[in-house]
Tab-separated table of C-alpha atoms in Angstrom:
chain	number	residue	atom	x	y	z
K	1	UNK	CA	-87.360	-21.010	-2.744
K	2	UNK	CA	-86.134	-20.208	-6.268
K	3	UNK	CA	-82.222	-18.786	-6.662
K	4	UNK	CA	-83.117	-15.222	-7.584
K	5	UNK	CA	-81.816	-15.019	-12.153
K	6	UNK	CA	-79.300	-12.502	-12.677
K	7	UNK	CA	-80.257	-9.379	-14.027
K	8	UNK	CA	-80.363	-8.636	-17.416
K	9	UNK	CA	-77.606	-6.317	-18.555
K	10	UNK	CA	-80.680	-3.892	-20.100
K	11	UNK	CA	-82.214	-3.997	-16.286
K	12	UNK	CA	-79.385	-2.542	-14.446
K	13	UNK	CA	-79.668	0.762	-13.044
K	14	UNK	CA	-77.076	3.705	-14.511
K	15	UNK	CA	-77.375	2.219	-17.916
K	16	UNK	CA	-76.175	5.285	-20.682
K	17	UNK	CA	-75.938	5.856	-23.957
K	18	UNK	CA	-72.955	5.967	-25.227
K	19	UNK	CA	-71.063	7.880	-28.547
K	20	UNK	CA	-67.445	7.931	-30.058
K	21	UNK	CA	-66.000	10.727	-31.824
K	22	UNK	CA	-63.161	9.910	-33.775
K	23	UNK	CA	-63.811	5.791	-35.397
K	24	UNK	CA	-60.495	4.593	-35.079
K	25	UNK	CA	-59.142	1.856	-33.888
K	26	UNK	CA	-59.673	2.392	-29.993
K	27	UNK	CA	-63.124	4.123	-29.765
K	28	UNK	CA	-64.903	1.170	-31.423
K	29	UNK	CA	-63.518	-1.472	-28.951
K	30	UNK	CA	-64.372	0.590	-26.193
K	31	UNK	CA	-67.424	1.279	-26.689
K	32	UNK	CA	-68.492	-2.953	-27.304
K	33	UNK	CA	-66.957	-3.669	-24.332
K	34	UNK	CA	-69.357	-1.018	-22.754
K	35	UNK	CA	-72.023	-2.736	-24.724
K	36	UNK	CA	-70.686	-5.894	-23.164
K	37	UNK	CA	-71.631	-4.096	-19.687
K	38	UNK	CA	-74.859	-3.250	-20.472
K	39	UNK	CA	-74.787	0.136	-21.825
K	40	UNK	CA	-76.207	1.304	-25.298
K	41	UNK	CA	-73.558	2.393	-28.199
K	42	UNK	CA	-75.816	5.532	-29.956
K	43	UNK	CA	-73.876	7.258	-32.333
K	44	UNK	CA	-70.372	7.195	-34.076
K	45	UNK	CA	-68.041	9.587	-36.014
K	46	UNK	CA	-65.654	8.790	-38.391
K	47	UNK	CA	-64.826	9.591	-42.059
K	48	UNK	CA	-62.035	7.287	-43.559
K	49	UNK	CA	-63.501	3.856	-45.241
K	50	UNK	CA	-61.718	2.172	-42.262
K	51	UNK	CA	-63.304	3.791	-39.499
K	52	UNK	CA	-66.795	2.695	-41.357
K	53	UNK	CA	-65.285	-0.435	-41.751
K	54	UNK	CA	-64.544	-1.002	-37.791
K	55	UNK	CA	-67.393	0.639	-36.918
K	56	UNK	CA	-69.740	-1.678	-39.088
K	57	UNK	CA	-68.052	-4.571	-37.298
K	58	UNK	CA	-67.493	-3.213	-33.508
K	59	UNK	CA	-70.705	-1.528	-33.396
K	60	UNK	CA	-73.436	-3.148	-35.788
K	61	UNK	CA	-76.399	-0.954	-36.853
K	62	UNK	CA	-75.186	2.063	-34.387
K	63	UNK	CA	-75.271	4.882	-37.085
K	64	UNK	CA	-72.032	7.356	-38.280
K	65	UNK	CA	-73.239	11.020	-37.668
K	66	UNK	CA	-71.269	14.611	-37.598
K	67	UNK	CA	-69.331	14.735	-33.923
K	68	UNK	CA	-72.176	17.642	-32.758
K	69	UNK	CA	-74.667	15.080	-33.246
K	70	UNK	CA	-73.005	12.163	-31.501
K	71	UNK	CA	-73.136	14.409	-28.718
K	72	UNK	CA	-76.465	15.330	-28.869
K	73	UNK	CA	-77.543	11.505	-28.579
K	74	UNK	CA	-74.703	10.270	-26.047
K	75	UNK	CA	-74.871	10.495	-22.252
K	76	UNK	CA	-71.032	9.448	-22.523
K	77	UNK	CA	-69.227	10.509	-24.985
K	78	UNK	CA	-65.423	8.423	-26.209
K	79	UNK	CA	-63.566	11.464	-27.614
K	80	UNK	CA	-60.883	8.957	-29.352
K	81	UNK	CA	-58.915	11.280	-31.686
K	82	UNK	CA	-55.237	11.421	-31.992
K	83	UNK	CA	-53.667	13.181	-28.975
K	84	UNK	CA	-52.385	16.149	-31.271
K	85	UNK	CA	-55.824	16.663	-32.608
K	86	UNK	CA	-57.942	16.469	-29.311
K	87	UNK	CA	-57.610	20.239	-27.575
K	88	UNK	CA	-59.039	21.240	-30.527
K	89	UNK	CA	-61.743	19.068	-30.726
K	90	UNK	CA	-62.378	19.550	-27.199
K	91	UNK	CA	-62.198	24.000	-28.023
K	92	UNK	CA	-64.836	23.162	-31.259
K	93	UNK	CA	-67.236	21.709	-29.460
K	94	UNK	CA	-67.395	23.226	-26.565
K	95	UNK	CA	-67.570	26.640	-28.400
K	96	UNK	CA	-70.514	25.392	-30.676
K	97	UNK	CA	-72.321	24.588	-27.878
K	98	UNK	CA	-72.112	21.098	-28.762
K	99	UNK	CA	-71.480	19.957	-24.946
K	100	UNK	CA	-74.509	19.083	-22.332
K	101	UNK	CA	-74.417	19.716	-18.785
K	102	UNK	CA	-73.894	16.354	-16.803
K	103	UNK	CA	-72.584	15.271	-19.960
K	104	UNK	CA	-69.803	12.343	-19.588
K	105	UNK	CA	-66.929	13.662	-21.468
K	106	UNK	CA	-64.126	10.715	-21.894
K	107	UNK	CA	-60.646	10.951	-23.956
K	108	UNK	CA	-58.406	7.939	-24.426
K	109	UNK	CA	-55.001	10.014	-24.865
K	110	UNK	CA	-52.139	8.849	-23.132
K	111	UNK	CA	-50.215	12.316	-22.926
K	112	UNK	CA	-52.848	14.360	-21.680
K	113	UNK	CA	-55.095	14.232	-18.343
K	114	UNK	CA	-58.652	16.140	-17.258
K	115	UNK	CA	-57.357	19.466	-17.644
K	116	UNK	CA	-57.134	19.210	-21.268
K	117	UNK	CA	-61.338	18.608	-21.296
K	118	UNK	CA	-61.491	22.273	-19.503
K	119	UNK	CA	-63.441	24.165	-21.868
K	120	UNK	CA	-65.822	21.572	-22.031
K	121	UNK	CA	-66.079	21.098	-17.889
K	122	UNK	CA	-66.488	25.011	-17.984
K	123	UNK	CA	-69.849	24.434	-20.155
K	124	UNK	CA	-71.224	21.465	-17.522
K	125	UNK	CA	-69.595	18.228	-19.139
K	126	UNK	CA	-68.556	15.637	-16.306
K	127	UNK	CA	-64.372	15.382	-17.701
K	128	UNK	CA	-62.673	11.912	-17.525
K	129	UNK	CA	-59.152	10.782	-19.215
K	130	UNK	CA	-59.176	6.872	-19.215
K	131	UNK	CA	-56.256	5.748	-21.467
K	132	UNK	CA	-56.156	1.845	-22.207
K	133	UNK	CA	-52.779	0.694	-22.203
K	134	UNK	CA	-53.077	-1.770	-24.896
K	135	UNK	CA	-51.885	-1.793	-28.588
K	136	UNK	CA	-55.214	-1.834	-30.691
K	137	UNK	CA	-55.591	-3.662	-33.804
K	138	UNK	CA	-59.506	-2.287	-34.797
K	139	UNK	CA	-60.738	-5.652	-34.832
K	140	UNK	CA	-62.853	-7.444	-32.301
K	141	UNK	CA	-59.165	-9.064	-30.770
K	142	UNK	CA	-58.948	-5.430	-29.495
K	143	UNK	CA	-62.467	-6.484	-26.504
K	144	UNK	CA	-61.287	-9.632	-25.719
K	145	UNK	CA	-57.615	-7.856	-24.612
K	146	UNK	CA	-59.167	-5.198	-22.383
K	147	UNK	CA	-59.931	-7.827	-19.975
K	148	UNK	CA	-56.875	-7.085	-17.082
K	149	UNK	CA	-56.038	-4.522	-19.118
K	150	UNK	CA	-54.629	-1.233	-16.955
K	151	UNK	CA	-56.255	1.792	-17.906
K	152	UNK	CA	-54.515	5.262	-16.893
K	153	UNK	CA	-57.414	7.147	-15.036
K	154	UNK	CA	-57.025	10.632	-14.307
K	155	UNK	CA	-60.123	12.757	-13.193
K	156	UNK	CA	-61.450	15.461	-10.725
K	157	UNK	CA	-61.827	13.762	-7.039
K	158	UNK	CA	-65.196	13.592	-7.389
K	159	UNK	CA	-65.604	11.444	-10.359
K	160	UNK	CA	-62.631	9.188	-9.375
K	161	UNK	CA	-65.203	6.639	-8.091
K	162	UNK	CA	-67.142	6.761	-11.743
K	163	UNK	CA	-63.741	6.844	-13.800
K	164	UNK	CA	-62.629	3.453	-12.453
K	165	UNK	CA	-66.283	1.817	-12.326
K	166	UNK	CA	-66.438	2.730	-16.054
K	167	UNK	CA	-62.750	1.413	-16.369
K	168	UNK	CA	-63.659	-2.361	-14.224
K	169	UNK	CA	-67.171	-2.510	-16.441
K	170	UNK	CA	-64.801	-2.730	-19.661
K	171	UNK	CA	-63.163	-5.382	-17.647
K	172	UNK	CA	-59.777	-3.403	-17.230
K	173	UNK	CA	-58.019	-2.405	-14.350
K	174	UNK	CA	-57.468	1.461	-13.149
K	175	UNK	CA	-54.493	2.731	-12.306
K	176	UNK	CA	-54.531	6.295	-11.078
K	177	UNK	CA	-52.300	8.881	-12.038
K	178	UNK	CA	-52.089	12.221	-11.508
K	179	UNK	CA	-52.779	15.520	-14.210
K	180	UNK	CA	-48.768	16.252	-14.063
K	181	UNK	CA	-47.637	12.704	-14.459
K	182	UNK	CA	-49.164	12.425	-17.322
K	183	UNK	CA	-46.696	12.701	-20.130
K	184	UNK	CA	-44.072	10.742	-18.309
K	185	UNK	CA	-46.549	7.840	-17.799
K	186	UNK	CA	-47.320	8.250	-21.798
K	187	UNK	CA	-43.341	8.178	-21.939
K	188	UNK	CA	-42.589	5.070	-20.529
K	189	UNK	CA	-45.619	3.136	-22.155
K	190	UNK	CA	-44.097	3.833	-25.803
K	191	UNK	CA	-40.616	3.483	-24.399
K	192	UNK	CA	-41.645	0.020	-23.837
K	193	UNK	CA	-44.387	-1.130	-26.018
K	194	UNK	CA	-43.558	1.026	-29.460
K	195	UNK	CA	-40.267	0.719	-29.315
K	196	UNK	CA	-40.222	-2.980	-28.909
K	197	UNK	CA	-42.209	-2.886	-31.746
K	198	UNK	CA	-39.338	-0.784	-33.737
K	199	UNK	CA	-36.671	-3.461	-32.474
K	200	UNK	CA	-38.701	-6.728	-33.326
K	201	UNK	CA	-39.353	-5.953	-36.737
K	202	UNK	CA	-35.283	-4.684	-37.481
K	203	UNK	CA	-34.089	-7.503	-35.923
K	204	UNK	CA	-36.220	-10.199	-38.003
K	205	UNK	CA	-34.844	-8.080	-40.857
K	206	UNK	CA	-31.118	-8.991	-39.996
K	207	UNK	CA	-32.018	-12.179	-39.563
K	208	UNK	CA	-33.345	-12.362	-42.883
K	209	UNK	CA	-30.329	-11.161	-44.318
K	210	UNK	CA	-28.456	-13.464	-42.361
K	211	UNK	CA	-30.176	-16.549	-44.129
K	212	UNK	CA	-32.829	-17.312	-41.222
K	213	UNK	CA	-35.933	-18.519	-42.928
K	214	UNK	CA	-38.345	-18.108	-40.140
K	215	UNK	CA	-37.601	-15.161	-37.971
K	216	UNK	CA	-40.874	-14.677	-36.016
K	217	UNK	CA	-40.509	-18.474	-34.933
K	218	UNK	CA	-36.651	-18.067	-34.057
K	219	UNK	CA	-37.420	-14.770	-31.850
K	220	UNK	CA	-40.340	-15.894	-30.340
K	221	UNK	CA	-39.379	-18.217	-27.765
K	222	UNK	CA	-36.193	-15.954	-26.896
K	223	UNK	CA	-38.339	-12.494	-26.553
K	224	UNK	CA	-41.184	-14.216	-24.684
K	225	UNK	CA	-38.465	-15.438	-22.491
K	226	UNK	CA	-36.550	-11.815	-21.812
K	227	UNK	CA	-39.568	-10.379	-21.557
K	228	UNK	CA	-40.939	-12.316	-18.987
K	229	UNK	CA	-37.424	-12.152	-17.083
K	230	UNK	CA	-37.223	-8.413	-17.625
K	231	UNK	CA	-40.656	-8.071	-15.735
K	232	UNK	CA	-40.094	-10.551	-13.154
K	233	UNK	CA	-36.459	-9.254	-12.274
K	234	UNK	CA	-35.849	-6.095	-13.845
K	235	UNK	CA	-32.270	-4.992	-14.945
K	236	UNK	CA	-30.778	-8.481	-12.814
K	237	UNK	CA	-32.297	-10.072	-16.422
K	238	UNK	CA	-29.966	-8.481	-18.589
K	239	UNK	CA	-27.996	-11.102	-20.666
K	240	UNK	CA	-25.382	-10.884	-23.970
K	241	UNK	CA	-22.258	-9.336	-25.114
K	242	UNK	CA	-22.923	-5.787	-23.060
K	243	UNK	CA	-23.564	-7.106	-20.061
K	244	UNK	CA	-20.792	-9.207	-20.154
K	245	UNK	CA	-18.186	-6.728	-21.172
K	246	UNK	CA	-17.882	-8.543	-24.358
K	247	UNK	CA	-16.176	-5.599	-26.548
K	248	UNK	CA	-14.703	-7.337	-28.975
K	249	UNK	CA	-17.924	-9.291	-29.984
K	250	UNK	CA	-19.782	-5.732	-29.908
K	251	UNK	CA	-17.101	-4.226	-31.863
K	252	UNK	CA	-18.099	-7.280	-34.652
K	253	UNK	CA	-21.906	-6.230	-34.427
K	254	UNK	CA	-20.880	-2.437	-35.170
K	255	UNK	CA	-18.875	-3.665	-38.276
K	256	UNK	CA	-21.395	-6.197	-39.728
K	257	UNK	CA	-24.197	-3.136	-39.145
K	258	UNK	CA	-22.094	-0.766	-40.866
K	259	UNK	CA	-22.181	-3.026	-43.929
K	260	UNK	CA	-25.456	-4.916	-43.933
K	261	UNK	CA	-27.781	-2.046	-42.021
K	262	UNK	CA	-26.683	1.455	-41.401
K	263	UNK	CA	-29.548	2.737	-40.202
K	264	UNK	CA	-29.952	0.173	-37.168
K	265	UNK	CA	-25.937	1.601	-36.158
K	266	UNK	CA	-27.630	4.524	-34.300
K	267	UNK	CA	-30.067	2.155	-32.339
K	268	UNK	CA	-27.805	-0.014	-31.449
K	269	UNK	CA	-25.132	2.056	-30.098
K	270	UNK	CA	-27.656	3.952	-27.952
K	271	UNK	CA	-29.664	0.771	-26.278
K	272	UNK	CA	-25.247	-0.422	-25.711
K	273	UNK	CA	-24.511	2.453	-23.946
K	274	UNK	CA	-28.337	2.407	-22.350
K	275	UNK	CA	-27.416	-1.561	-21.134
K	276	UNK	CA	-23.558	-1.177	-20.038
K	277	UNK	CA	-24.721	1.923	-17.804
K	278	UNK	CA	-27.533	-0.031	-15.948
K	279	UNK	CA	-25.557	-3.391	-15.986
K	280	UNK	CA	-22.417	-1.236	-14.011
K	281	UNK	CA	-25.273	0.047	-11.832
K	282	UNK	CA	-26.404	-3.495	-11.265
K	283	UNK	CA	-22.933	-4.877	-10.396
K	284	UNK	CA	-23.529	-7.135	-13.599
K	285	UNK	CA	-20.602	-5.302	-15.711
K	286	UNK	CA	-17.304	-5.449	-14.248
K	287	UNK	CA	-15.234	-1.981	-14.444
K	288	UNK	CA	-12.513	-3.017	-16.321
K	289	UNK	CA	-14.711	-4.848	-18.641
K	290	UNK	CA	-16.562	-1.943	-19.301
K	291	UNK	CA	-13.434	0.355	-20.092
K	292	UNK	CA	-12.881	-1.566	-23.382
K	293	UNK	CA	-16.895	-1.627	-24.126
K	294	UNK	CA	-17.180	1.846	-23.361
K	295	UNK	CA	-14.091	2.955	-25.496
K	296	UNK	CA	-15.508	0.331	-28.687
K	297	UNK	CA	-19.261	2.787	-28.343
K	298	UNK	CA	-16.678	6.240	-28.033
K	299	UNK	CA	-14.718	5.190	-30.589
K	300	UNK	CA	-17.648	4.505	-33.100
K	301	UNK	CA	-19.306	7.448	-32.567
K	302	UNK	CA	-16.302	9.216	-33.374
K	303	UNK	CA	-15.978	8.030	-36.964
């Protein structure tokens, strides 16, 4: 007997049709790794020459069209607008008449969860928030890294089940969390991804003024390193002069910042007084140690 072929991804039952509102560097992605999994991209939005650029390349031949009518082609619908500008997307349409019963209404926003999709759930629409936590580029890199990627899902009970199918099709991994949890989930994911982000690029500036000629290659091997300690052991990672108690040498940094890079002196002092607190919680800082360190941060914030 002949091994039964897989299906083709066109075969499979549940297959929908599938729009983005809002052509920016998340929406795009999404939706090809949906068309990855069988369903049909429709219909895009988006206005700026790179959101026709990444569309042109994520989603070949699917045309641009007003948001109204990428609704009115889409079974699911990737509302992927900034988070400041999505209740009132979500209000427009909604109050245009622009939403479908049964309708599969998804936003990508970190901050917000189902509630903010209300006015559209109060005309029929089916309301899911499924936020990707991933840094996107808006090139076809941005597919390839939603595979293990965790995906915030927040949604009424009874579309839980379809949130995270939708989430494991893209090849990601849901993680629910709850409509009130929301912003302080959002918190902690730019506490940790943007803000490295801030802190990698000032300090291959320093080292540029200090004479390094390769910065990315110098901080690579030591950042991959802390951050796979930091994730593996938490705050029993923490290494260098705070930690240590080392006021004198954190005194120096203050001083050479003052001269070379004022506006990293603010950063700096905060993420000190940030690491001496959890490295006394940890047992890591001695107390007496930290009585000078502390008394170096006072003392500069004073001037």
């Amino acid at each position: 007997m002949n091994p039964t072929a897989p299906p083709d991804p066109q075969d499979r039952p549940a297959r929908l049709t599938v729009g983005v509102v809002g052509a920016g560097r998340v929406g795009p992605a999404l939706a090809a790794s949906l068309a990855l999994a069988g369903h049909r991209p429709v219909a895009a939005s988006g206005v700026s020459d790179a959101s026709r650029r990444r569309a042109a390349e994520l989603l070949p031949d699917v045309p641009l069209v007003t948001p109204s009518e990428v609704l009115a082609r889409s079974e699911l619908v990737l509302l992927t607008v900034p988070d400041d500008a999505l209740p009132a997307l979500v209000e427009g349409l909604a109050e245009t008449g622009a939403v479908r019963p049964g309708q599969l209404l998804v936003h990508t926003s970190g901050r917000f969860g189902a509630a903010v999709l209300d006015p559209a759930t109060r005309a029929g629409a089916l309301p899911l928030a499924l936020h990707p936590a991933m840094t996107f580029t808006g090139t076809a890199v941005d597919v390839q890294r939603l595979a293990g990627c965790s995906f915030g899902v927040t949604a009424p009970g009874e579309l839980r089940l379809a949130a995270e199918a939708l989430v494991i099709e893209m090849g990601g991994e849901p993680e629910w969390i709850t409509e009130e949890s929301r912003p302080l989930y959002h918190a902690a994911l730019a506490l940790g991804a943007n803000h490295l982000v801030t802190l990698v690029a000032q300090s291959m500036e320093l080292l540029r003024a200090a004479g390094v000629g390769a910065p990315d290659r110098m901080l690579g091997p030591l950042l991959g390193a802390a951050l796979d300690n930091a994730l593996r052991s938490g705050d029993a990672a923490l290494t260098g002069p705070v930690a240590r108690g080392d006021a004198g040498t954190v005194a120096a940094h203050i001083a050479e910042l003052r001269r070379h890079a004022p506006g990293a002196v603010a950063g700096y002092l905060a993420m000190a007084r940030t690491t001496a607190d959890r490295a006394l919680a940890q047992g890591l800082l001695k107390p007496e140690l930290a009585e000078d360190l502390l008394g170096v941060l006072a003392e500069d914030d004073r001037r």
